[in-house]
Short mmCIF file of C-alpha atoms in Angstrom, two decimals:
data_model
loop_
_atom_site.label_atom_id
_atom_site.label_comp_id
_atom_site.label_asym_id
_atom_site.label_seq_id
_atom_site.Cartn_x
_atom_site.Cartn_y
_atom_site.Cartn_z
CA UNK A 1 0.00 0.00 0.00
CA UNK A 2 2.97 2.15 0.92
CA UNK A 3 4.22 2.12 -2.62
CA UNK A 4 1.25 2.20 -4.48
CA UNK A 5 0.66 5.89 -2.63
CA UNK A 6 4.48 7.04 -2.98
CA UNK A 7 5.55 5.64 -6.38
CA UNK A 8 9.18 5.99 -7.23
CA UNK A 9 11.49 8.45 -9.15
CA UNK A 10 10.59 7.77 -12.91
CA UNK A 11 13.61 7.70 -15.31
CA UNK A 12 12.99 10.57 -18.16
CA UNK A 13 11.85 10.15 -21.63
CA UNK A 14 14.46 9.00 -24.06
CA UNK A 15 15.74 10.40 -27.27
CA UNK A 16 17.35 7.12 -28.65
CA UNK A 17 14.35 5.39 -28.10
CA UNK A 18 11.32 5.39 -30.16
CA UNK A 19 8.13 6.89 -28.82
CA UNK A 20 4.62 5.04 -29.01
CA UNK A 21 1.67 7.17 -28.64
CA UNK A 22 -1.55 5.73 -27.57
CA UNK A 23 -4.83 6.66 -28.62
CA UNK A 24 -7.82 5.85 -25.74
CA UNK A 25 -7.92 4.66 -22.48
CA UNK A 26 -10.45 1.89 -22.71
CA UNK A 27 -10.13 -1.83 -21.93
CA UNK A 28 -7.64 -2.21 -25.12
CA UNK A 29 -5.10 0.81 -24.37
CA UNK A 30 -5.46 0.33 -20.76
CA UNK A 31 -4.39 -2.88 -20.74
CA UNK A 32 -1.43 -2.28 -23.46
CA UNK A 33 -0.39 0.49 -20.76
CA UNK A 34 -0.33 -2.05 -17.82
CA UNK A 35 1.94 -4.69 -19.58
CA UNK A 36 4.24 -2.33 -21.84
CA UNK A 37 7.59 -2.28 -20.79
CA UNK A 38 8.74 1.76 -20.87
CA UNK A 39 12.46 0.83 -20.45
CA UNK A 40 12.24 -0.17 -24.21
CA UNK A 41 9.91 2.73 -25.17
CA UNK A 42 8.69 6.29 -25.00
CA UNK A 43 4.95 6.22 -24.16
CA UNK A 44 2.74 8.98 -24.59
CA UNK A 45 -1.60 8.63 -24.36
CA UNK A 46 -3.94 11.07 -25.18
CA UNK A 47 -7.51 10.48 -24.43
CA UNK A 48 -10.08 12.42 -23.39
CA UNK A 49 -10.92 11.43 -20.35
CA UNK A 50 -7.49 10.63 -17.34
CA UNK A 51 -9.32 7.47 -16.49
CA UNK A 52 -10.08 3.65 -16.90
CA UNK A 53 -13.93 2.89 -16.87
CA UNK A 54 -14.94 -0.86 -15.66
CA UNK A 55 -17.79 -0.71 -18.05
CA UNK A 56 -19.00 -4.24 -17.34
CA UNK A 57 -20.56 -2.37 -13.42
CA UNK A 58 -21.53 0.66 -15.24
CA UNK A 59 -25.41 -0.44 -15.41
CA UNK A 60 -24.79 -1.11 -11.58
CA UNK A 61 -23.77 2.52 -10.96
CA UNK A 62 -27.11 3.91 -12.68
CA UNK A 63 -29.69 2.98 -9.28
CA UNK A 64 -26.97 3.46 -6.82
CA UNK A 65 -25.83 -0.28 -6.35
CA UNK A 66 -22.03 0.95 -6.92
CA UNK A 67 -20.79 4.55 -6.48
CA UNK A 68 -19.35 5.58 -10.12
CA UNK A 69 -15.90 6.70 -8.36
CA UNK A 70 -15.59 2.66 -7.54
CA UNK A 71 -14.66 1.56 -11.40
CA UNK A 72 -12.71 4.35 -12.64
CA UNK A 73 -8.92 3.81 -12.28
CA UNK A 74 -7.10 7.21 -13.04
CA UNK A 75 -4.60 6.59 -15.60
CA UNK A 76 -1.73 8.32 -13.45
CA UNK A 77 -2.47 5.46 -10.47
CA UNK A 78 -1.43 2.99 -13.61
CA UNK A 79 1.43 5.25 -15.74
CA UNK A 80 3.08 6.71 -11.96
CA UNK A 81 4.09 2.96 -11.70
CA UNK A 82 6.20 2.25 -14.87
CA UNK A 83 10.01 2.73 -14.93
CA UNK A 84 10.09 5.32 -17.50
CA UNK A 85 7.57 8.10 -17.09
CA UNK A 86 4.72 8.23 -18.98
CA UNK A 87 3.62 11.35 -20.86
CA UNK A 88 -1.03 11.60 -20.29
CA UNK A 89 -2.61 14.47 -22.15
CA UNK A 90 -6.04 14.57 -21.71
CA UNK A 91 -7.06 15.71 -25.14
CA UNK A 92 -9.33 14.69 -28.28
CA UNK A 93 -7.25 13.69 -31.39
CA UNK A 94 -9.09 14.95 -33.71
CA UNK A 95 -6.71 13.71 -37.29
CA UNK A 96 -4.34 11.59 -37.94
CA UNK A 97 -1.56 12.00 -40.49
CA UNK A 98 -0.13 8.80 -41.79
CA UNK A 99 2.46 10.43 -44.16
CA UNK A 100 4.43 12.88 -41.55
CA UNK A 101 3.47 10.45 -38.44
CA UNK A 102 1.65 13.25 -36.94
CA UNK A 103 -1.31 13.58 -34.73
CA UNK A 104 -3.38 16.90 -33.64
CA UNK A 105 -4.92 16.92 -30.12
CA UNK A 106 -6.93 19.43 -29.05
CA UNK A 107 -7.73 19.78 -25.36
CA UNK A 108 -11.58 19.66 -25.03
CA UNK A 109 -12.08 20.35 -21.61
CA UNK A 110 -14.09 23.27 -19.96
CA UNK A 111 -11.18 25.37 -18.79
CA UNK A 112 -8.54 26.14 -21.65
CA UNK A 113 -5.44 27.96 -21.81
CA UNK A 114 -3.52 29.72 -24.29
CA UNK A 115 -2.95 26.91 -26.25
CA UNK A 116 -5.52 24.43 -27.49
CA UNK A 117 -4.35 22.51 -30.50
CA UNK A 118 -0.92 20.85 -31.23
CA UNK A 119 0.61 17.99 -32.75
CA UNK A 120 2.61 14.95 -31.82
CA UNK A 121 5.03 12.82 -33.46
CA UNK A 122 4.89 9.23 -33.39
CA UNK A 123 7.28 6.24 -34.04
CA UNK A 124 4.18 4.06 -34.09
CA UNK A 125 0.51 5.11 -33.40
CA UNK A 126 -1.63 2.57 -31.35
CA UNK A 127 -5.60 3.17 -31.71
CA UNK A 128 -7.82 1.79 -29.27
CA UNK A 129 -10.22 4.80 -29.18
CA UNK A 130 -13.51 2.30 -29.08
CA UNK A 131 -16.35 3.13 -31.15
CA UNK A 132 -19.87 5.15 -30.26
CA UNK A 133 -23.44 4.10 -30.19
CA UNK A 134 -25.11 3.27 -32.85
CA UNK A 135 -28.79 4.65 -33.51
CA UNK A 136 -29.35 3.35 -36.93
CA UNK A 137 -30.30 6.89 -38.21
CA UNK A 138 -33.15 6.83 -36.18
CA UNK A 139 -35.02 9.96 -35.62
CA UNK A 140 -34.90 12.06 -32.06
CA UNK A 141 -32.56 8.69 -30.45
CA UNK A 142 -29.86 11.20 -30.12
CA UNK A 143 -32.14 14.11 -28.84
CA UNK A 144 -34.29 11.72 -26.25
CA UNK A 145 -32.45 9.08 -25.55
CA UNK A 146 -30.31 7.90 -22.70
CA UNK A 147 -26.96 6.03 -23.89
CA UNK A 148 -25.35 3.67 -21.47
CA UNK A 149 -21.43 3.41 -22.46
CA UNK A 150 -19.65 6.20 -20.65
CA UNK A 151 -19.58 7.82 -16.91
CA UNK A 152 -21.29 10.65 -17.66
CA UNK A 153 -24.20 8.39 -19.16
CA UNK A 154 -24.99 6.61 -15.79
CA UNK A 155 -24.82 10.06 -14.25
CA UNK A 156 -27.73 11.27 -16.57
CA UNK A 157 -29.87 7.71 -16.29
CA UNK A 158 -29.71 8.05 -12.95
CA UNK A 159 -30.62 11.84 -12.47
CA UNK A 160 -34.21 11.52 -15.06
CA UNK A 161 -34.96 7.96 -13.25
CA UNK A 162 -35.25 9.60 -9.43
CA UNK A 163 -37.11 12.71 -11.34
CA UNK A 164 -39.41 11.14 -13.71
CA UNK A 165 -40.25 9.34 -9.80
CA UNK A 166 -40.42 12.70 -8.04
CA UNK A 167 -42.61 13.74 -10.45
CA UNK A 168 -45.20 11.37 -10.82
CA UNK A 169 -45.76 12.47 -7.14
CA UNK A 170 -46.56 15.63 -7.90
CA UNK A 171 -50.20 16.85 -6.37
CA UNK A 172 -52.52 16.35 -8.94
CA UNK A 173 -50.79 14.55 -11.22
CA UNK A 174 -53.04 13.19 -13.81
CA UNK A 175 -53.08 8.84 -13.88
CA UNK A 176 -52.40 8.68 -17.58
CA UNK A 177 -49.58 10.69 -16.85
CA UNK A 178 -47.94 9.09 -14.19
CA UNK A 179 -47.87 6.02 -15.99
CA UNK A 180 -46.01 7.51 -18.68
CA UNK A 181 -43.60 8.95 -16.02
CA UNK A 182 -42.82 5.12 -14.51
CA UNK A 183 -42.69 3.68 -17.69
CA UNK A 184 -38.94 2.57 -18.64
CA UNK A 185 -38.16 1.88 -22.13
CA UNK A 186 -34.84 0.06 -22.44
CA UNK A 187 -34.27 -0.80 -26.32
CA UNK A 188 -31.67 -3.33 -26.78
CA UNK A 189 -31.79 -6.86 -25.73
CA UNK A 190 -28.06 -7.52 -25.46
CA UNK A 191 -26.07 -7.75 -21.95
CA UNK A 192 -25.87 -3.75 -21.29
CA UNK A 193 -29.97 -3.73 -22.00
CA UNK A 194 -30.28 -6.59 -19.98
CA UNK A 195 -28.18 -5.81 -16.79
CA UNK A 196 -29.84 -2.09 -16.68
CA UNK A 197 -33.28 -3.42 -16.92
CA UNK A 198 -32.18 -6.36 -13.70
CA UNK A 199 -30.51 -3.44 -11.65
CA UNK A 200 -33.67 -1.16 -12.01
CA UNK A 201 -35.74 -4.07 -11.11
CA UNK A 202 -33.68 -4.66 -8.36
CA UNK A 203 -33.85 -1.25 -7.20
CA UNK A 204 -37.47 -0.78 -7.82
CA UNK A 205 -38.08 -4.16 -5.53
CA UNK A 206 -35.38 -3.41 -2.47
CA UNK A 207 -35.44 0.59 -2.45
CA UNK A 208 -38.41 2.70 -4.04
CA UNK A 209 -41.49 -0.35 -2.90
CA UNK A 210 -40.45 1.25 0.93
CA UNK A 211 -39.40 5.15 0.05
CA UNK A 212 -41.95 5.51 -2.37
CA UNK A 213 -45.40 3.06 -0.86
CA UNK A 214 -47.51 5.26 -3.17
CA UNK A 215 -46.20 3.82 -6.31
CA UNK A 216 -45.60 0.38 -5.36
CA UNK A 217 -46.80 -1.31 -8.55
CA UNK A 218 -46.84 1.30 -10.80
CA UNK A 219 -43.17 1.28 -12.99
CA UNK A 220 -43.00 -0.59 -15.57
CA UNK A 221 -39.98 -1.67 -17.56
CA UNK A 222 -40.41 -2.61 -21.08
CA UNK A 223 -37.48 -4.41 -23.12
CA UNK A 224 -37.42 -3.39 -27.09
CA UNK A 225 -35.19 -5.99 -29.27
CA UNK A 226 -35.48 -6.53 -32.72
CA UNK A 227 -34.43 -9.78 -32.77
CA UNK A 228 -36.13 -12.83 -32.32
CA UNK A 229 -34.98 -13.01 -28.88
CA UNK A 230 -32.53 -11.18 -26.44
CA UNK A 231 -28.58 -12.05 -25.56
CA UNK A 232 -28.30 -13.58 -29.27
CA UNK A 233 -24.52 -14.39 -28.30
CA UNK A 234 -25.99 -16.92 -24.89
CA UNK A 235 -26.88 -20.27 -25.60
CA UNK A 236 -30.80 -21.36 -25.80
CA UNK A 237 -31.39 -22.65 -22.56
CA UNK A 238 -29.75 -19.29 -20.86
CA UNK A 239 -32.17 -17.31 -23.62
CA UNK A 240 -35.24 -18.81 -21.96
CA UNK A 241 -34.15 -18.77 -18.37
CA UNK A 242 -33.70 -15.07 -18.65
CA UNK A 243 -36.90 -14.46 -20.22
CA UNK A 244 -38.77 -16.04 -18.03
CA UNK A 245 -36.98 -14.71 -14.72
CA UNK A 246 -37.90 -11.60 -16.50
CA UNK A 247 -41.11 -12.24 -17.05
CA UNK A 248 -41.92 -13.29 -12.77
CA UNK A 249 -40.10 -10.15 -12.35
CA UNK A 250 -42.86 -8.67 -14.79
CA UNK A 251 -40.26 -6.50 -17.23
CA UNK A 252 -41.86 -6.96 -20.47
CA UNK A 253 -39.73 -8.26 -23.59
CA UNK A 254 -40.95 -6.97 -26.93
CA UNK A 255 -39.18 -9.41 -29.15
CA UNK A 256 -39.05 -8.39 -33.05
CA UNK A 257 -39.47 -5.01 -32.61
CA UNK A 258 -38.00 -2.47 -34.53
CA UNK A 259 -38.08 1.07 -33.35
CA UNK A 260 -38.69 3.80 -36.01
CA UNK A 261 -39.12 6.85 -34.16
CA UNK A 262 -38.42 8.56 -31.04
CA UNK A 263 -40.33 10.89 -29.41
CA UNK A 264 -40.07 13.47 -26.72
CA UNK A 265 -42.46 11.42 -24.75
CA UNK A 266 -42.89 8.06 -26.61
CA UNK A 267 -41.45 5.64 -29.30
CA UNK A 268 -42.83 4.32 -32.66
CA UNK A 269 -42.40 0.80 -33.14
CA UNK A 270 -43.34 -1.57 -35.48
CA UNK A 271 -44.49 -4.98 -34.17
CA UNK A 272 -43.66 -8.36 -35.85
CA UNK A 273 -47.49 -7.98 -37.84
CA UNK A 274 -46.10 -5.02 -39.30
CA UNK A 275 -48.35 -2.80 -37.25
CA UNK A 276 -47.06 0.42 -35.97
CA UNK A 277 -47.71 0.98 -31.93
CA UNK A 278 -46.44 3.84 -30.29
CA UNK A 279 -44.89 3.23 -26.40
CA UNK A 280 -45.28 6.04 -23.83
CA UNK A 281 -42.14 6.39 -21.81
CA UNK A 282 -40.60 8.66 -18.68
CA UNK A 283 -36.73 7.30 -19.33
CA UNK A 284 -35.36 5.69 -22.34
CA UNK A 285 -32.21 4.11 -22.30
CA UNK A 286 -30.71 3.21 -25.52
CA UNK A 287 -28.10 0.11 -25.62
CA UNK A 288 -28.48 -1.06 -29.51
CA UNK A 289 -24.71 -1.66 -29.82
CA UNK A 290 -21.26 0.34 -31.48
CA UNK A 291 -20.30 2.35 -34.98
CA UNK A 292 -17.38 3.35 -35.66
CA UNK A 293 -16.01 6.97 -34.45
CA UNK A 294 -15.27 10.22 -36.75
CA UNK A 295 -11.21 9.81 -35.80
CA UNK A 296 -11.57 6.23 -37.21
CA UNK A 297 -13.48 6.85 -40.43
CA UNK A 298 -11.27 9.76 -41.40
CA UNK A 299 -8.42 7.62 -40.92
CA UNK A 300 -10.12 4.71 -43.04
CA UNK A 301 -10.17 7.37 -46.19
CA UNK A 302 -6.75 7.62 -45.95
CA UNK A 303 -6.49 4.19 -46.99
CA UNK A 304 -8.90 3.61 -49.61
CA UNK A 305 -7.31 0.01 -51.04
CA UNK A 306 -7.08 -1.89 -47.77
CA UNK A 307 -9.89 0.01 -45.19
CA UNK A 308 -13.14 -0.87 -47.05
CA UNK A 309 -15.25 -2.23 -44.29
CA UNK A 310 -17.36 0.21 -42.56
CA UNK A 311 -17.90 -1.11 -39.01
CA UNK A 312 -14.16 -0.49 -38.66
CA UNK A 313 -10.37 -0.44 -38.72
CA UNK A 314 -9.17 -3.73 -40.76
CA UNK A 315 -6.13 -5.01 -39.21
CA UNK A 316 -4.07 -8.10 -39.86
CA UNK A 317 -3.44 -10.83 -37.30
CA UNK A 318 -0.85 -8.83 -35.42
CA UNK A 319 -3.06 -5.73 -35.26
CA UNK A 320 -1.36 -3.81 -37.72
CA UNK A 321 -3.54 -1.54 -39.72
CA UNK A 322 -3.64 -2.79 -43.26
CA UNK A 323 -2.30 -0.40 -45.75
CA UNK A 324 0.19 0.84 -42.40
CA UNK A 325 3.95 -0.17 -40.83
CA UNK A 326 3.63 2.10 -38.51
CA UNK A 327 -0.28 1.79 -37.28
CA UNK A 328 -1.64 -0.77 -34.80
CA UNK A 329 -5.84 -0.72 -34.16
CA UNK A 330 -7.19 -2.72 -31.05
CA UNK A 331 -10.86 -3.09 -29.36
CA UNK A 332 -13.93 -1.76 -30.62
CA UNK A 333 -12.57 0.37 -33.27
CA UNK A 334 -11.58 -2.57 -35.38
CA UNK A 335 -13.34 -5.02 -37.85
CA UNK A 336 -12.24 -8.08 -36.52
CA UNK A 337 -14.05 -11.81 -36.53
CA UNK A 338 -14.47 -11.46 -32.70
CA UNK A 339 -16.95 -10.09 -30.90
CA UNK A 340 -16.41 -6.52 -29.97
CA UNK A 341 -16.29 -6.77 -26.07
CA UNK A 342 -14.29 -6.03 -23.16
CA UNK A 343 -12.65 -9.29 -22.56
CA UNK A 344 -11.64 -8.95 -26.33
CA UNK A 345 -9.96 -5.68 -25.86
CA UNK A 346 -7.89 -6.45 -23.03
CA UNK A 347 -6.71 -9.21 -24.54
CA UNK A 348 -5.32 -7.67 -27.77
CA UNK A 349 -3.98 -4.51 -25.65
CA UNK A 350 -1.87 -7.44 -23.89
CA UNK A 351 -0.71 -9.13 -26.95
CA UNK A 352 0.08 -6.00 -28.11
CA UNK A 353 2.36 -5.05 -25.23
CA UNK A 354 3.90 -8.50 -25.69
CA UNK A 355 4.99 -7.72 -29.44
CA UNK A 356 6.30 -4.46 -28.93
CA UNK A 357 8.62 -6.28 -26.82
CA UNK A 358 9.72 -8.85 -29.31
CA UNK A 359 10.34 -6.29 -31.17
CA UNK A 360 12.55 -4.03 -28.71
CA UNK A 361 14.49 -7.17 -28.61
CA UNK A 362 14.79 -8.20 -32.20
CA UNK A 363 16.09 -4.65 -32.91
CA UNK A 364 18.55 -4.67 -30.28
CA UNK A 365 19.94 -8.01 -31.68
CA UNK A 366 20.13 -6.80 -35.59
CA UNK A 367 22.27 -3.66 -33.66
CA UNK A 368 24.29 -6.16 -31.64
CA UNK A 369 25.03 -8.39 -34.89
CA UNK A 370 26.62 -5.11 -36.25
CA UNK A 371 29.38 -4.95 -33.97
CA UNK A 372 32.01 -7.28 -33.53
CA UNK A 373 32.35 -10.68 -31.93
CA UNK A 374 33.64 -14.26 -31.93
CA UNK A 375 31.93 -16.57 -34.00
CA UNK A 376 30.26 -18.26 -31.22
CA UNK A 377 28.89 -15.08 -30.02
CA UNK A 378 27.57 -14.47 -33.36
CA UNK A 379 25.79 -18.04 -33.62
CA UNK A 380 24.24 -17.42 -30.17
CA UNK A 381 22.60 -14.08 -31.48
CA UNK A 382 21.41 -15.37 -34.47
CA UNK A 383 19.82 -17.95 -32.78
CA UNK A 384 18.40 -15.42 -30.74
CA UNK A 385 17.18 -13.10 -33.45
CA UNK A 386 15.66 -16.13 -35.51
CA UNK A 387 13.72 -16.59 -32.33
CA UNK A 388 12.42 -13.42 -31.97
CA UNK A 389 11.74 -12.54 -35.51
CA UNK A 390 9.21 -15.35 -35.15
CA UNK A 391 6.61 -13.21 -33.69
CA UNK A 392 2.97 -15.20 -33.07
CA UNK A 393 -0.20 -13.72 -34.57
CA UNK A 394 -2.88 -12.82 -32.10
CA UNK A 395 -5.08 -15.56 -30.87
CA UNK A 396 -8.39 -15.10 -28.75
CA UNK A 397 -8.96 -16.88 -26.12
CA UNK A 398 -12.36 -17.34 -25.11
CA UNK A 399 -12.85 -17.34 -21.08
CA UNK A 400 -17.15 -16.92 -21.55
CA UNK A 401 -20.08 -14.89 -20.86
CA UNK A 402 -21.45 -13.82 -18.01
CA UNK A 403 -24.66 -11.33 -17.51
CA UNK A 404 -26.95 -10.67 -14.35
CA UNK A 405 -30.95 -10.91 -14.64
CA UNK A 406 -31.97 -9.54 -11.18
CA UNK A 407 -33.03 -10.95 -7.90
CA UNK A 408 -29.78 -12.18 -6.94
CA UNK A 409 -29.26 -14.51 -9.67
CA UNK A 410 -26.84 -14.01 -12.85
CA UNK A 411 -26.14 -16.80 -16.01
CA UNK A 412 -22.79 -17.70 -17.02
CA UNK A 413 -21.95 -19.69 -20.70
CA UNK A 414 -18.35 -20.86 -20.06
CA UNK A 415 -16.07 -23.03 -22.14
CA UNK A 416 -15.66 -26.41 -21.13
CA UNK A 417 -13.73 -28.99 -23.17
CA UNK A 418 -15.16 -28.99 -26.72
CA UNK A 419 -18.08 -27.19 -25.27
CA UNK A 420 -19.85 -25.18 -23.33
CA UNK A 421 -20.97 -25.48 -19.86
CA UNK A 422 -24.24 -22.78 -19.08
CA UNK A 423 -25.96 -21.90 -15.99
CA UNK A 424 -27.90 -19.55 -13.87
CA UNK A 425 -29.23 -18.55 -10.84
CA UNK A 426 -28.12 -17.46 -7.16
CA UNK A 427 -24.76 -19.87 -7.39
CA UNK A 428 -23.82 -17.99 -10.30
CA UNK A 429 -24.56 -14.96 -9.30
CA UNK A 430 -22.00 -15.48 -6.85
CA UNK A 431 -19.98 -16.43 -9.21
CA UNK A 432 -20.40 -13.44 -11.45
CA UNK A 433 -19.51 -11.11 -8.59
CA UNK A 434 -16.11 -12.68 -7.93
CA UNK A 435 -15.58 -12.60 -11.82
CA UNK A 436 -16.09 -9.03 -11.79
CA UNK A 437 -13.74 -8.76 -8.86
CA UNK A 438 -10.86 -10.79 -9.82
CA UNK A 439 -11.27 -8.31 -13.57
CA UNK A 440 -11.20 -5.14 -11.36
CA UNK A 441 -7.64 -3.25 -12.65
CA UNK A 442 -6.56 -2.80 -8.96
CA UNK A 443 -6.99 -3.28 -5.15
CA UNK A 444 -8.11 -0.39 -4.68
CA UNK A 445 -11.24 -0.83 -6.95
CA UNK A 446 -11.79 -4.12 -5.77
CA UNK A 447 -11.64 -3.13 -2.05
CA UNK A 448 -14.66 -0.18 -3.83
CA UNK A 449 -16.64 -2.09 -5.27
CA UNK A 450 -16.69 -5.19 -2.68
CA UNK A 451 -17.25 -2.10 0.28
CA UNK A 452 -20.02 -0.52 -1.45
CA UNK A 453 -21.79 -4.13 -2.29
CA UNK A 454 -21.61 -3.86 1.30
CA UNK A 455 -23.34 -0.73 1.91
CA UNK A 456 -26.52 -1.75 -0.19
CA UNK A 457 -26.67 -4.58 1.88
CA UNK A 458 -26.91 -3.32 5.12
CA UNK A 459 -27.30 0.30 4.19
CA UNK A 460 -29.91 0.16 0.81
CA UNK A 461 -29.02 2.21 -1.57
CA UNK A 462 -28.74 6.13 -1.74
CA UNK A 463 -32.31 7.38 -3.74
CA UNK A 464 -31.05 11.65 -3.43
CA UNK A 465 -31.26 13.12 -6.29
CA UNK A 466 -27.58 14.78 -7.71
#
């Protein structure tokens, strides 16, 4: 503990050595940052925002269940620790130029000083700036809507849930009116949709039924998916046992539903007949899935011949940005045959790590081979360099799925042998928790999260409004 507060004297960035500048600081770059070795490079990140998010407890943070502070790692707690100091701009880069192996930054924060736009070189450029949500070009989504990916999301979920409640208490409040108020839409039937739609259950069952006796009974939570059922990447039986835990915790799953409009105070959707019905709602929360960013698809022009798939940055099986030598793309803002997910991310931000260091070493040999030596010396490095010049492609490694559903009880598809092993309920909720844990990127979180678990426990959870 003492020398994770007082970290040590950093040695000084290094001319002689090439500098890798990092781009994000989610689950890909992150975990690139943690396993880079800085006595081989110069590191510099830029991102936006000076922290690591634990987006996989983010829906927890939206009823109170987890205090937000509890998943965010500051980047400094992480780059303070490395041998060679790393350089963290919190900034936006806003273009990327391939040619001169430049990128512009400019600082988007709410206090600025004199200077708000520069440029940084690069030896090699590592892009793990994720993606956005996707609304499908769906009228008033972006207007209306509630996303669920990034702090400041949970924060605004959590502020219009406790006053579309406060409200509908209002004297003389009209009936139709309050149940438009306690109606939550949540469209998207994937994990995030399905662990915000559990923790509001939750929260509606152990907190508001005793603050709030006068609307016991009244919220409803409705479930929008357009396809055929929700969590398409679960197996069957996990399909069904979350539907119908759902359904005795009466959320309602519209299956093949598309949404066509959104309204200030309702959604269009069309029904699997075709028909169109419209769906009052006090809070939407929108969690249909990624696209790619503006950084990413300016950088895909650049390379007309090899970046021609739009969900993304193509990459070859050691990251490397087709059409690039100098470019590696990780995480969500690739086109890749895996799923775009956390787990995912972190592993290709370790791999990465790992061949940056082959590298370092392979380079230092071809130097060493210059200079003179005995012939058995010179064997020995060959045999070295051979080695490392034989750098592995990236291979994912699957460790399964986990997802809550509410009331305690989570399900978990995990490989086993040549298949898969799935179950659910209160045992694997338990298990889910220490999943989450043992993922946390440091004590410190862990000690968090596990201490405000706690405090709902014994304590219920905080319904104030920020």
């Amino acid at each position: 503990m003492y020398e994770f507060r007082h970290p040590a004297v950093q040695a000084d960035h290094d001319p002689s050595k090439k500098t890798i500048v990092v781009l994000g600081s989610g689950w890909a770059s992150t975990s690139f940052l943690k396993a880079i070795d800085t006595d081989e490079y110069n590191v510099v990140m830029v991102s936006p925002r000076n922290y690591f998010l634990f987006t996989p407890l983010l829906p927890s943070c939206t009823v109170g269940t987890i205090d937000l502070r509890s998943i965010l790692e500051p980047l400094r707690f992480i780059t303070r620790h490395k041998s060679r100091a790393v350089k963290v701009y919190e900034a936006e880069c806003t273009e990327i130029d391939p040619d001169q192996k430049m990128i512009t930054i400019v600082d988007n924060s709410d206090i600025k000083g004199s200077r708000e736009k520069t440029t940084l070189p690069y030896d090699y450029l590592i892009v793990g700036v994720g993606a956005t949500n996707q609304t499908f070009g769906i009228k008033g989504v972006e207007e209306f809507g509630c996303f669920l990916k990034e702090v400041w999301d949970a924060q605004k979920i959590r502020s219009k849930l406790m006053d579309c409640i406060e409200t509908a208490g209002f004297p003389d409040q009209t009936p139709e009116e309050i149940e438009r108020l306690l109606s939550i839409t949540v469209v998207g039937g994937g994990p995030t949709g399905i662990e915000y739609a559990a923790e509001l259950h939750d929260f509606l069952v152990d907190d508001l039924t005793a603050w709030y006796p006068d609307l016991v009974g009244k919220l409803k939570i409705t479930l929008v998916e357009a396809l055929p059922n929700v969590l398409p990447a679960f197996s069957k039986q996990l399909i069904e046992y979350t539907e119908s835990t759902f359904k005795e915790q009466n959320i309602n799953i519209l299956t093949k539903t598309m949404v066509k409009e959104v309204r200030e105070k309702e959604i269009v959707v069309q029904r699997p007949d075709g028909q169109q019905e419209v769906i009052p709602y006090g809070l939407l929360v929108w969690a249909t899935g990624n696209t790619s960013r503006p950084l990413v698809r300016d950088l895909m022009a650049k390379f007309p011949d090899t970046q021609n798939v739009r969900r993304g940055l193509v990459v070859d099986d050691w990251l490397r940005l087709q059409g690039s030598e100098t470019i590696f793309a990780l995480g969500d803002a690739t086109a890749t045959k895996y799923a775009p997910t956390a787990q995912v991310a972190a592993q290709q931000g370790k791999y990465l790590a790992r061949l940056f260091q082959q590298m370092a070493v392979r380079e230092r040999l071809e130097i060493e081979l210059e200079a003179g030596m005995t012939d058995e010396e010179r064997k020995k490095k060959e045999r070295k360099l051979q080695k490392a010049q034989e750098i592995k492609p990236f291979q994912y490694s699957h460790q399964g799925s986990l997802c809550y559903v509410g009331s305690d009880k989570a399900i978990a598809d995990l490989p086993f042998g040549p298949g898969n092993v799935a179950s659910g309920g209160v045992a694997t909720y338990a298990f889910w928790r220490s999943a989450y844990i043992s993922n946390l990127f440091s004590g410190r979180n862990r000690v968090l999260v596990i201490t405000d678990w706690l405090k709902k426990t014994f304590l219920g959870r905080d319904i104030s409004r920020e």
